[in-house]
CSV table of C-alpha atoms (C1' of nucleotides) in Angstrom, one decimal:
chain,number,residue,atom,x,y,z
T,18,MET,CA,20.8,-25.3,14.7
T,19,ASN,CA,22.7,-22.2,14.2
T,20,PHE,CA,21.2,-18.9,12.8
T,21,VAL,CA,22.1,-19.7,9.2
T,22,GLU,CA,20.3,-22.9,9.2
T,23,GLU,CA,17.5,-21.5,11.1
T,24,LEU,CA,16.8,-19.2,8.7
T,25,THR,CA,17.5,-21.8,5.7
T,26,TRP,CA,14.9,-24.2,6.7
T,27,ARG,CA,12.5,-21.4,7.2
T,28,GLY,CA,13.0,-20.1,3.9
T,29,MET,CA,13.9,-17.0,5.3
T,30,LEU,CA,17.3,-16.7,3.6
T,31,HIS,CA,17.7,-14.7,0.2
T,32,THR,CA,21.6,-14.1,-0.1
T,33,ILE,CA,24.7,-14.5,2.3
T,34,MET,CA,28.2,-13.5,1.9
T,35,PRO,CA,30.9,-16.0,1.7
T,36,GLY,CA,32.2,-16.5,4.9
T,37,THR,CA,29.3,-15.3,7.2
T,38,GLU,CA,28.2,-19.0,8.5
T,39,GLU,CA,31.8,-19.4,9.3
T,40,MET,CA,32.3,-16.2,11.5
T,41,LEU,CA,28.8,-16.6,13.3
T,42,ASN,CA,30.1,-20.2,14.2
T,43,LYS,CA,33.0,-18.6,16.0
T,44,GLY,CA,30.7,-17.5,18.8
T,45,MET,CA,28.4,-14.5,19.6
T,46,ALA,CA,28.5,-11.9,17.0
T,47,SER,CA,26.9,-8.4,16.9
T,48,GLY,CA,24.7,-7.7,14.1
T,49,TYR,CA,22.3,-5.0,13.0
T,50,ILE,CA,18.9,-4.2,11.2
T,51,GLY,CA,18.0,-1.1,10.2
T,52,PHE,CA,14.4,0.3,10.3
T,53,ASP,CA,13.2,3.6,8.8
T,54,PRO,CA,10.7,5.7,10.5
T,55,THR,CA,9.0,6.3,7.4
T,56,ALA,CA,5.6,6.1,9.4
T,57,ASP,CA,4.7,6.3,13.2
T,58,SER,CA,4.3,2.5,13.2
T,59,LEU,CA,5.6,-0.8,11.7
T,60,HIS,CA,3.5,-2.8,9.5
T,61,VAL,CA,3.5,-6.6,9.2
T,62,GLY,CA,6.2,-6.0,6.0
T,63,HIS,CA,8.9,-5.3,8.9
T,64,LEU,CA,8.2,-8.6,10.6
T,65,THR,CA,10.4,-10.4,8.7
T,66,GLN,CA,13.1,-8.1,9.6
T,67,ILE,CA,11.8,-8.5,13.3
T,68,MET,CA,12.0,-12.3,13.1
T,69,THR,CA,15.3,-12.2,12.2
T,70,LEU,CA,16.5,-10.3,14.9
T,71,ILE,CA,14.8,-12.7,17.1
T,72,HIS,CA,16.4,-16.0,15.5
T,73,PHE,CA,20.1,-14.0,15.9
T,74,GLN,CA,19.5,-13.5,19.7
T,75,ARG,CA,18.1,-16.9,20.1
T,76,ALA,CA,21.1,-18.0,18.4
T,77,GLY,CA,23.4,-16.6,21.0
T,78,HIS,CA,23.8,-13.3,19.0
T,79,LYS,CA,23.6,-9.6,20.1
T,80,PRO,CA,21.3,-8.1,17.9
T,81,PHE,CA,21.3,-4.3,17.4
T,82,ALA,CA,18.0,-2.6,16.3
T,83,LEU,CA,18.9,0.8,14.2
T,84,VAL,CA,16.4,3.4,14.1
T,85,GLY,CA,16.8,5.7,10.9
T,86,GLY,CA,17.0,9.5,12.2
T,87,ALA,CA,19.3,10.3,10.0
T,88,THR,CA,18.6,7.7,6.9
T,89,GLY,CA,15.0,8.7,7.3
T,90,MET,CA,15.5,12.4,6.4
T,91,VAL,CA,17.6,10.7,3.2
T,92,GLY,CA,15.0,7.9,1.7
T,93,ASP,CA,16.2,5.2,0.7
T,94,PRO,CA,15.6,4.7,-3.2
T,95,SER,CA,15.8,0.8,-3.3
T,96,GLY,CA,12.5,-0.5,-4.5
T,97,LYS,CA,11.2,2.8,-5.3
T,98,SER,CA,10.4,4.1,-8.5
T,99,ALA,CA,10.0,7.7,-7.7
T,100,GLU,CA,11.7,10.3,-5.6
T,101,ARG,CA,10.1,10.3,-2.3
T,102,ASN,CA,9.0,13.6,-0.4
T,103,LEU,CA,11.1,14.0,2.4
T,104,LEU,CA,9.5,14.0,6.1
T,105,SER,CA,9.8,17.1,8.3
T,106,GLU,CA,12.0,16.6,11.3
T,107,ASP,CA,8.7,16.6,13.8
T,108,VAL,CA,7.4,14.0,12.1
T,109,LEU,CA,10.4,11.8,11.8
T,110,GLN,CA,11.2,12.3,15.6
T,111,HIS,CA,7.3,11.5,16.4
T,112,ASN,CA,7.6,8.5,14.2
T,113,LEU,CA,11.3,7.7,15.4
T,114,GLU,CA,9.7,7.3,19.0
T,115,ALA,CA,6.7,5.1,17.9
T,116,VAL,CA,9.0,2.7,16.0
T,117,LYS,CA,11.3,2.4,18.7
T,118,ALA,CA,8.8,1.9,21.2
T,119,GLN,CA,7.4,-1.0,19.0
T,120,LEU,CA,10.7,-2.7,18.3
T,121,THR,CA,11.5,-2.9,22.0
T,122,ARG,CA,8.3,-5.2,22.6
T,123,PHE,CA,10.1,-8.3,20.5
T,124,LEU,CA,13.7,-8.3,21.6
T,125,ASP,CA,15.1,-9.2,25.0
T,126,PHE,CA,17.0,-6.0,26.1
T,127,ASP,CA,17.7,-8.0,29.3
T,128,SER,CA,19.8,-11.3,28.7
T,129,GLY,CA,23.3,-10.3,29.5
T,130,MET,CA,26.0,-10.5,27.3
T,131,ASN,CA,23.7,-10.9,24.3
T,132,SER,CA,21.0,-8.2,25.3
T,133,ALA,CA,19.6,-6.5,22.1
T,134,GLU,CA,20.4,-3.2,22.0
T,135,MET,CA,18.7,0.0,20.1
T,136,VAL,CA,20.9,2.7,18.5
T,137,ASN,CA,19.6,5.9,16.3
T,138,ASN,CA,22.0,6.8,13.3
T,139,TYR,CA,21.2,10.3,13.8
T,140,ASP,CA,23.4,10.4,17.0
T,141,TRP,CA,26.6,9.8,14.9
T,142,PHE,CA,25.4,11.8,11.7
T,143,LYS,CA,24.3,15.1,13.4
T,144,ASN,CA,27.5,16.4,14.1
T,145,PHE,CA,29.1,15.2,11.0
T,146,THR,CA,29.5,18.0,8.6
T,147,PHE,CA,29.2,17.5,5.0
T,148,LEU,CA,32.5,18.4,4.1
T,149,ASP,CA,33.9,15.5,6.4
T,150,PHE,CA,31.4,13.3,5.1
T,151,ILE,CA,32.2,13.9,1.8
T,152,ARG,CA,36.2,13.5,2.6
T,153,ASP,CA,36.0,10.7,4.9
T,154,VAL,CA,33.1,8.5,3.4
T,155,GLY,CA,32.7,9.5,-0.1
T,156,LYS,CA,36.3,9.4,-1.0
T,157,HIS,CA,36.4,5.9,-0.4
T,158,ILE,CA,33.5,4.7,-2.6
T,159,THR,CA,33.6,5.7,-6.4
T,160,VAL,CA,30.4,7.2,-8.3
T,161,ASN,CA,31.0,4.1,-10.9
T,162,TYR,CA,30.5,1.5,-8.0
T,163,MET,CA,27.3,3.5,-6.8
T,164,MET,CA,25.9,3.9,-10.2
T,165,ALA,CA,26.4,0.0,-10.6
T,166,LYS,CA,23.8,-0.7,-7.8
T,167,ASP,CA,20.6,-2.2,-8.8
T,168,SER,CA,18.4,0.5,-6.8
T,169,VAL,CA,20.7,3.4,-8.6
T,170,LYS,CA,20.6,1.8,-12.2
T,171,LYS,CA,16.8,1.3,-12.2
T,172,ARG,CA,16.3,4.8,-11.6
T,173,LEU,CA,18.7,5.9,-14.2
T,174,GLU,CA,17.3,3.7,-16.6
T,175,GLY,CA,13.5,4.7,-15.4
T,176,ASP,CA,12.0,8.0,-16.6
T,177,THR,CA,11.5,9.6,-13.4
T,178,GLY,CA,15.1,10.5,-12.4
T,179,MET,CA,17.1,10.4,-9.3
T,180,SER,CA,18.2,13.3,-6.9
T,181,PHE,CA,21.7,13.6,-5.3
T,182,THR,CA,20.0,13.3,-2.0
T,183,GLU,CA,18.6,9.3,-2.7
T,184,PHE,CA,21.8,8.7,-4.7
T,185,THR,CA,23.8,9.5,-1.5
T,186,TYR,CA,21.6,6.9,0.6
T,187,GLN,CA,23.6,4.2,0.3
T,188,LEU,CA,26.7,6.2,1.5
T,189,VAL,CA,24.7,7.4,4.6
T,190,GLN,CA,23.5,3.9,5.2
T,191,GLY,CA,27.5,2.3,4.3
T,192,TYR,CA,28.8,4.4,7.3
T,193,ASP,CA,26.1,3.3,9.5
T,194,PHE,CA,27.4,-0.1,9.2
T,195,TYR,CA,31.3,1.2,9.5
T,196,TYR,CA,30.0,3.2,12.6
T,197,LEU,CA,28.5,0.1,14.1
T,198,TRP,CA,31.4,-2.1,13.1
T,199,LYS,CA,33.8,-0.1,14.5
T,200,HIS,CA,32.0,1.1,17.7
T,201,HIS,CA,30.1,-1.9,18.9
T,202,ASN,CA,31.7,-4.7,16.9
T,203,CYS,CA,29.0,-5.3,14.4
T,204,THR,CA,30.4,-7.7,12.1
T,205,ILE,CA,26.9,-8.5,10.3
T,206,GLN,CA,24.2,-6.3,8.6
T,207,MET,CA,21.1,-8.2,7.8
T,208,GLY,CA,17.9,-7.0,6.1
T,209,GLY,CA,16.0,-7.7,3.4
T,210,SER,CA,16.8,-8.7,0.0
T,211,ASP,CA,16.1,-5.2,-1.4
T,212,GLN,CA,19.0,-4.2,0.9
T,213,TRP,CA,21.4,-6.1,-0.4
T,214,GLY,CA,23.0,-3.4,-2.4
T,215,ASN,CA,23.1,-1.1,0.5
T,216,ILE,CA,24.6,-3.2,3.0
T,217,VAL,CA,27.5,-4.7,0.7
T,218,THR,CA,27.9,-0.7,0.3
T,219,GLY,CA,28.8,-1.1,3.8
T,220,THR,CA,31.1,-4.2,4.0
T,221,GLU,CA,32.9,-2.5,0.8
T,222,PHE,CA,33.6,0.8,3.1
T,223,ILE,CA,34.5,-1.0,5.9
T,224,ARG,CA,37.0,-2.8,3.8
T,225,ARG,CA,38.7,0.1,1.9
T,226,LYS,CA,38.7,2.3,5.0
T,227,ASP,CA,39.9,0.2,7.5
T,228,ALA,CA,40.6,-3.2,5.8
T,229,GLY,CA,38.5,-4.5,7.8
T,230,GLU,CA,36.0,-7.7,7.5
T,231,ALA,CA,32.4,-7.4,7.8
T,232,PHE,CA,29.3,-9.9,6.4
T,233,ALA,CA,25.9,-9.3,4.5
T,234,LEU,CA,22.8,-11.6,4.9
T,235,THR,CA,19.6,-10.8,3.3
T,236,THR,CA,16.0,-12.4,3.9
T,237,GLN,CA,13.5,-13.2,1.1
T,238,LEU,CA,11.0,-10.6,0.3
T,239,ILE,CA,7.8,-11.8,1.7
T,240,LYS,CA,5.4,-11.9,-1.3
T,241,LYS,CA,1.8,-13.6,-1.9
T,242,ALA,CA,1.4,-17.1,-3.9
T,243,ASP,CA,-0.3,-15.4,-6.6
T,244,GLY,CA,2.3,-13.0,-6.7
T,245,THR,CA,0.8,-9.3,-5.3
T,246,LYS,CA,2.1,-7.9,-2.5
T,247,PHE,CA,1.7,-9.0,1.0
T,248,GLY,CA,0.7,-7.1,4.1
T,249,LYS,CA,-2.2,-5.1,2.1
T,250,THR,CA,-6.0,-5.1,2.7
T,251,GLU,CA,-8.7,-3.3,1.5
T,252,SER,CA,-7.9,-0.8,3.7
T,253,GLY,CA,-4.6,-0.4,3.5
T,254,ALA,CA,-1.4,-1.9,4.9
T,255,VAL,CA,-1.9,-3.9,8.3
T,256,TRP,CA,-0.1,-2.0,11.1
T,257,LEU,CA,1.5,-3.4,14.2
T,258,ASP,CA,-0.1,-0.2,16.0
T,259,SER,CA,-3.5,-1.2,17.6
T,260,GLU,CA,-4.8,2.4,16.5
T,261,ARG,CA,-4.2,1.9,13.2
T,262,THR,CA,-5.4,-2.3,12.7
T,263,SER,CA,-7.2,-3.1,15.5
T,264,PRO,CA,-6.1,-6.5,16.8
T,265,TYR,CA,-9.4,-7.9,15.6
T,266,GLN,CA,-8.5,-6.8,12.0
T,267,PHE,CA,-4.6,-8.2,12.6
T,268,TYR,CA,-6.1,-11.7,13.7
T,269,GLN,CA,-8.4,-11.5,10.7
T,270,PHE,CA,-5.4,-10.3,8.1
T,271,TRP,CA,-3.4,-13.5,9.2
T,272,LEU,CA,-6.6,-15.9,9.6
T,273,ASN,CA,-7.5,-15.1,6.0
T,274,THR,CA,-4.0,-16.5,4.7
T,275,THR,CA,-4.5,-18.8,1.5
T,276,ASP,CA,-3.3,-22.6,2.2
T,277,LEU,CA,-0.2,-22.2,0.4
T,278,ASP,CA,0.8,-18.7,2.1
T,279,ALA,CA,0.2,-20.3,5.3
T,280,LYS,CA,2.8,-22.9,4.8
T,281,ALA,CA,5.5,-20.5,4.3
T,282,TYR,CA,4.2,-17.7,6.6
T,283,ILE,CA,4.2,-20.4,9.7
T,284,ARG,CA,8.1,-20.9,9.2
T,285,ILE,CA,8.9,-17.3,9.1
T,286,PHE,CA,6.3,-15.4,11.3
T,287,THR,CA,6.3,-18.1,14.2
T,288,LEU,CA,9.1,-19.7,16.1
T,289,TYR,CA,7.5,-22.9,16.7
T,290,ASP,CA,10.0,-25.9,15.5
T,291,ARG,CA,10.3,-27.6,12.6
T,292,ALA,CA,8.3,-31.3,13.9
T,293,VAL,CA,5.4,-28.9,14.9
T,294,ILE,CA,5.1,-27.3,12.1
T,295,GLU,CA,5.1,-30.2,9.6
T,296,ALA,CA,2.7,-32.0,11.7
T,297,TRP,CA,0.3,-29.1,11.7
T,298,GLU,CA,0.9,-29.2,7.8
T,299,ALA,CA,0.3,-32.9,7.5
T,300,GLU,CA,-3.0,-32.1,9.2
T,301,HIS,CA,-3.8,-29.3,7.3
T,302,ASP,CA,-3.5,-31.0,4.0
T,303,ALA,CA,-5.6,-34.0,5.6
T,304,ALA,CA,-8.6,-31.6,6.4
T,305,PRO,CA,-7.6,-27.8,4.8
T,306,HIS,CA,-11.1,-26.5,5.7
T,307,THR,CA,-10.3,-26.6,9.6
T,308,ARG,CA,-7.7,-24.2,8.7
T,309,ILE,CA,-5.6,-25.3,11.8
T,310,LEU,CA,-2.3,-23.5,10.3
T,311,GLN,CA,-4.3,-19.9,9.7
T,312,LYS,CA,-5.4,-20.5,13.4
T,313,ALA,CA,-2.2,-21.3,14.7
T,314,LEU,CA,0.0,-18.5,12.8
T,315,ALA,CA,-2.6,-16.1,13.6
T,316,LYS,CA,-2.9,-16.7,17.3
T,317,ASP,CA,0.9,-16.8,17.5
T,318,ILE,CA,1.6,-13.6,16.0
T,319,THR,CA,-1.5,-12.1,17.3
T,320,ILE,CA,-0.3,-12.7,20.8
T,321,ARG,CA,3.3,-11.7,19.9
T,322,VAL,CA,2.2,-8.3,19.0
T,323,HIS,CA,-0.6,-7.4,20.7
T,324,GLY,CA,-0.6,-9.9,23.8
T,325,GLU,CA,-2.9,-12.7,25.0
T,326,ALA,CA,-6.0,-10.2,26.1
T,327,GLN,CA,-6.2,-9.1,23.0
T,328,TYR,CA,-6.0,-12.1,21.2
T,329,GLU,CA,-8.7,-13.5,23.3
T,330,LYS,CA,-10.9,-10.7,22.5
T,331,ALA,CA,-10.4,-10.9,18.7
T,332,ILE,CA,-11.1,-14.5,19.0
T,333,LYS,CA,-14.7,-13.9,20.9
T,334,SER,CA,-15.5,-11.2,18.1
T,335,THR,CA,-14.4,-13.7,15.3
T,336,ASP,CA,-16.9,-16.1,16.8
T,337,PHE,CA,-19.6,-13.9,16.8
T,338,MET,CA,-18.7,-12.2,13.5
T,339,PHE,CA,-18.2,-15.5,11.4
T,340,GLY,CA,-19.5,-18.6,13.8
T,341,SER,CA,-23.0,-19.8,14.2
T,342,VAL,CA,-24.0,-17.5,16.6
T,343,GLY,CA,-27.4,-15.5,15.4
T,344,ILE,CA,-27.8,-11.9,15.7
T,345,GLU,CA,-30.3,-12.2,18.9
T,346,PHE,CA,-27.1,-13.5,20.8
T,347,LEU,CA,-26.0,-9.5,21.2
T,348,ASN,CA,-29.6,-9.1,23.2
T,349,GLU,CA,-28.4,-11.3,25.9
T,350,LEU,CA,-25.4,-9.0,26.3
T,351,SER,CA,-24.9,-5.7,28.3
T,352,ASN,CA,-23.9,-2.6,26.3
T,353,GLU,CA,-20.3,-3.0,27.7
T,354,GLU,CA,-20.5,-6.3,26.2
T,355,VAL,CA,-21.4,-5.6,22.8
T,356,LEU,CA,-19.0,-2.6,22.6
T,357,GLU,CA,-16.3,-5.0,23.7
T,358,LEU,CA,-17.2,-7.6,21.0
T,359,PHE,CA,-17.3,-4.8,18.6
T,360,SER,CA,-14.1,-3.3,19.3
T,361,GLY,CA,-12.2,-4.3,16.5
T,362,VAL,CA,-14.7,-2.8,14.3
T,363,PRO,CA,-14.9,0.5,12.8
T,364,ASN,CA,-17.9,2.4,14.6
T,365,PHE,CA,-20.1,5.5,13.9
T,366,ASN,CA,-22.5,7.2,16.3
T,367,LEU,CA,-26.0,8.1,15.0
T,368,PRO,CA,-28.4,10.5,17.2
T,369,LEU,CA,-31.4,8.8,18.4
T,370,ALA,CA,-33.3,11.5,16.4
T,371,ASP,CA,-32.3,10.9,13.1
T,372,LEU,CA,-33.3,6.8,13.4
T,373,GLN,CA,-37.0,8.0,15.0
T,374,ALA,CA,-37.4,10.2,11.9
T,375,GLY,CA,-36.7,7.2,9.6
T,376,VAL,CA,-33.4,7.2,7.8
T,377,ASN,CA,-32.7,6.1,4.6
T,378,ILE,CA,-30.6,3.4,4.0
T,379,SER,CA,-28.4,5.1,1.5
T,380,ASP,CA,-28.4,8.3,3.5
T,381,LEU,CA,-27.3,6.2,6.6
T,382,LEU,CA,-24.4,4.2,4.9
T,383,ALA,CA,-22.8,7.3,3.4
T,384,VAL,CA,-24.0,10.5,4.8
T,385,LYS,CA,-24.9,9.8,8.8
T,386,THR,CA,-21.7,7.4,8.8
T,387,SER,CA,-19.0,7.0,6.5
T,388,ILE,CA,-19.4,3.0,5.7
T,389,PHE,CA,-19.5,4.4,2.2
T,390,PRO,CA,-17.9,7.3,0.4
T,391,SER,CA,-20.8,8.0,-1.7
T,392,LYS,CA,-24.6,7.3,-2.0
T,393,GLY,CA,-24.2,6.5,-5.2
T,394,GLU,CA,-21.4,3.5,-4.2
T,395,ALA,CA,-23.8,2.5,-1.1
T,396,LYS,CA,-26.3,2.3,-4.0
T,397,LYS,CA,-24.6,0.4,-6.2
T,398,THR,CA,-23.4,-2.1,-3.6
T,399,ILE,CA,-27.4,-2.6,-2.3
T,400,ALA,CA,-28.1,-3.6,-6.0
T,401,GLY,CA,-25.5,-6.2,-6.0
T,402,GLY,CA,-26.7,-7.5,-2.7
T,403,GLY,CA,-23.8,-6.5,-0.5
T,404,VAL,CA,-25.1,-4.6,2.4
T,405,SER,CA,-26.6,-6.2,5.4
T,406,ILE,CA,-28.0,-4.5,8.5
T,407,ASN,CA,-28.5,-6.7,11.4
T,408,ARG,CA,-27.7,-9.5,9.2
T,409,GLU,CA,-30.5,-9.2,6.9
T,410,LYS,CA,-29.9,-8.3,3.1
T,411,VAL,CA,-31.0,-4.7,2.6
T,412,ALA,CA,-33.4,-5.4,-0.6
T,413,THR,CA,-33.7,-1.8,-2.2
T,414,ALA,CA,-31.4,1.2,-1.8
T,415,ASP,CA,-35.0,3.3,-0.9
T,416,ASP,CA,-35.6,1.2,2.2
T,417,VAL,CA,-36.2,3.4,5.3
T,418,TYR,CA,-35.1,2.5,8.8
T,419,SER,CA,-36.5,3.2,12.2
T,420,THR,CA,-36.0,2.8,15.8
T,421,SER,CA,-37.5,-1.0,15.2
T,422,VAL,CA,-34.2,-2.1,13.8
T,423,LEU,CA,-32.2,-1.2,17.2
T,424,ILE,CA,-30.6,-3.9,19.4
T,425,ASN,CA,-30.6,-3.3,23.0
T,426,ASN,CA,-31.9,0.1,22.2
T,427,LYS,CA,-28.7,1.2,20.9
T,428,PHE,CA,-27.1,-0.7,18.3
T,429,VAL,CA,-27.3,-1.4,14.8
T,430,VAL,CA,-25.0,-3.8,12.7
T,431,ALA,CA,-24.2,-3.0,9.3
T,432,GLN,CA,-22.3,-5.2,7.0
T,433,LYS,CA,-20.4,-4.4,3.7
T,434,GLY,CA,-20.3,-7.9,1.8
T,435,LYS,CA,-19.8,-10.8,4.3
T,436,LYS,CA,-16.7,-9.7,6.1
T,437,ASN,CA,-16.7,-5.9,6.8
T,438,TYR,CA,-18.8,-5.3,10.0
T,439,PHE,CA,-19.4,-1.9,11.1
T,440,LEU,CA,-21.2,-1.2,14.5
T,441,ILE,CA,-23.8,2.3,14.5
T,442,ILE,CA,-23.7,3.3,18.1
T,443,VAL,CA,-27.4,5.2,18.5
T,444,GLU,CA,-27.8,7.8,21.2
A,13,G,C1',21.4,27.9,-22.8
A,14,G,C1',19.5,24.6,-27.5
A,15,G,C1',16.6,20.4,-29.5
A,16,G,C1',12.8,16.8,-28.6
A,17,A,C1',8.9,14.1,-26.7
A,18,G,C1',5.3,14.2,-23.0
A,19,A,C1',0.6,15.4,-19.1
A,20,U,C1',-6.1,11.4,-20.3
A,21,A,C1',-10.2,7.9,-14.5
A,22,C,C1',-6.3,3.8,-8.7
A,23,C,C1',-2.4,2.6,-12.5
A,24,A,C1',-1.2,1.2,-17.2
A,25,G,C1',-2.9,3.2,-21.9
A,26,A,C1',-6.5,4.2,-26.3
A,27,G,C1',-9.1,8.3,-27.8
A,28,C,C1',-7.3,13.2,-31.8
A,29,G,C1',-14.1,18.1,-33.6
A,30,G,C1',-20.0,15.6,-32.5
A,31,U,C1',-22.6,9.1,-31.3
A,32,C,C1',-16.6,10.3,-25.0
A,33,A,C1',-18.3,9.7,-18.1
A,34,A,C1',-14.3,8.4,-22.3
A,35,A,C1',-12.1,1.7,-25.6
A,36,U,C1',-8.8,-1.9,-23.4
A,37,G,C1',-6.0,-4.5,-19.9
A,38,G,C1',-5.0,-4.5,-14.5
A,39,G,C1',-6.1,-3.4,-9.7
A,40,G,C1',-10.3,-2.5,-6.5
A,41,C,C1',-15.6,-3.5,-4.6
A,42,G,C1',-19.8,-6.8,-4.6
A,43,G,C1',-22.2,-11.3,-5.6
A,44,A,C1',-22.3,-17.1,-6.7
A,45,C,C1',-19.4,-21.3,-5.5
A,46,U,C1',-16.5,-22.7,-0.9
A,47,G,C1',-13.6,-23.5,4.1
A,48,U,C1',-14.0,-15.7,6.5
A,49,A,C1',-8.9,-20.3,1.1
A,50,A,C1',-7.6,-20.5,-4.1
A,51,A,C1',-9.6,-21.2,-9.2
A,52,U,C1',-13.6,-20.0,-11.7
A,53,C,C1',-17.6,-17.4,-13.4
A,54,C,C1',-21.1,-12.9,-13.1
A,55,G,C1',-21.9,-7.6,-12.0
A,56,C,C1',-20.5,-2.7,-10.6
A,57,U,C1',-16.0,0.7,-10.4
A,58,G,C1',-16.7,10.2,-11.2
A,59,C,C1',-20.8,12.8,-8.1
A,60,U,C1',-26.3,13.6,-8.0
A,61,U,C1',-32.0,16.2,-4.6
A,62,C,C1',-31.9,11.6,-11.1
A,63,G,C1',-33.4,17.1,-13.3
A,64,G,C1',-28.6,17.4,-14.1
A,65,C,C1',-23.3,18.4,-12.2
A,66,U,C1',-18.3,18.5,-12.4
A,67,A,C1',-14.2,16.0,-15.3
A,68,C,C1',-9.2,14.0,-19.7
A,69,G,C1',-2.2,19.3,-16.3
A,70,A,C1',-3.8,25.1,-15.7
A,71,A,C1',-5.7,29.5,-17.9
A,72,G,C1',-7.9,31.5,-21.9
A,73,G,C1',-9.6,31.0,-27.2
A,74,U,C1',-11.8,29.4,-32.2
A,75,U,C1',-16.6,26.7,-32.9
A,76,C,C1',-23.7,25.5,-32.7
A,77,G,C1',-20.7,21.9,-30.1
A,78,A,C1',-13.2,20.3,-27.8
A,79,A,C1',-10.1,15.4,-24.5
A,80,U,C1',-9.3,16.4,-29.2
A,81,C,C1',-8.0,22.6,-33.1
A,82,C,C1',-5.2,27.2,-31.5
A,83,U,C1',-2.6,30.7,-27.5
A,84,U,C1',0.3,31.2,-23.0
A,85,C,C1',1.2,28.9,-18.8
A,86,U,C1',3.1,24.9,-15.1
A,87,C,C1',5.2,20.4,-14.7
A,88,U,C1',7.9,15.7,-15.9
A,89,C,C1',11.2,13.0,-19.1
A,90,C,C1',15.2,12.5,-23.0
A,91,C,C1',19.3,14.3,-26.0
A,92,C,C1',22.9,18.1,-26.9
A,93,A,C1',25.7,22.1,-24.6
RNA sequence: GGGGAGAUACCAGAGCGGUCAAAUGGGGCGGACUGUAAAUCCGCUGCUUCGGCUACGAAGGUUCGAAUCCUUCUCUCCCCA
């Protein structure tokens, strides 16, 4: 199965330029996807692009992962309704290093001819002067052409306007493609469907400047079945960095996928082949409550991103949090084991003296810890029956807790709702 | 430089002198049901020592009383030059 067929059956393909598949079928091709360092970690939204590169490499092609040291300084207007704030160079540099490190984990950088490569567009832009740029790049593309792009049109039609800086973004990205085409023989650029306009500016630029031929392919924007944004939870984006999103939370995110979405995601985010996936689907349809798809999905991605050991830990934590194990189970564990079990869960420290003096529940939740942002909210949630201490529902917001709630003389387990656990460490 | 429109809670958006902590919708959070799903239903959605306090771009002013009226300022958008 070739690259395009692979993406097609997985439901990942969005748009493909005519002739692309023929070009790829001729043999090993080089292609790239760009990642802008807007934060110091990638998030699950980037996984589609990462998987695309993985498939590209598995199909025998040579993938380039481009980190946008330069483009990150400009700001991509695609899909943005308002002008973005520029990041400082320090922040950008820090982000760049972090993103590079993450990308390194997913691709094979040592597989001979088609080893992956990492490039940074800052390398070819840092000495590119403004005058050179407007003469060598700007001259080949008309403003009329640039204005016709969706990303630009939307902003001109909207009521927020757009700076010249963001307007030029497509040229900067277009030149990236040209550079990689010229120097690394990259004949295809891939990306999310929102990147189509930018990518095509690149192929157009290559054609006009050097009469060269280059291709484009974009992938589906991942959305949830209900149309809402993919990759968000109560606490924000789901990051690949374990400091930002713990492996346990990461695992939970995937496990909580809806049935409908799971069928789509298992194709996009795992490498299992069609027969395996279809067999699981049949099994899933027969007994949806076993959530076989969600489990397989969560397992595969968690291992790819965080490794086997972290996955095992996430499973153990999950078993305790959602299994039939009672709270007494903690008594059988050592302090280290308890901490390990709760390692993926937010935790707070509380001086023992506070508990000895007796602490009001809303103080405990909102003042001594930041499980709730305010006492008012803690009280409201308690009134709605949404708070538990050691798995026991808190009856009223006036309850006072003392050392009698301690587990192992050291811990208190708090829950906000059913799914959100917090560990309070008392010492 | 000239003219116009506007700035309200997380977002959209009503309110146009008191009854406004501010309609309505969305989002979010919690509950019930369930499979840690979807759909549905219900509750909550500024802070609080529960007496109040701080809020409708900012600062002043008018008034017994202002999100609502006046002045100045800041910012945004649109049109013209």
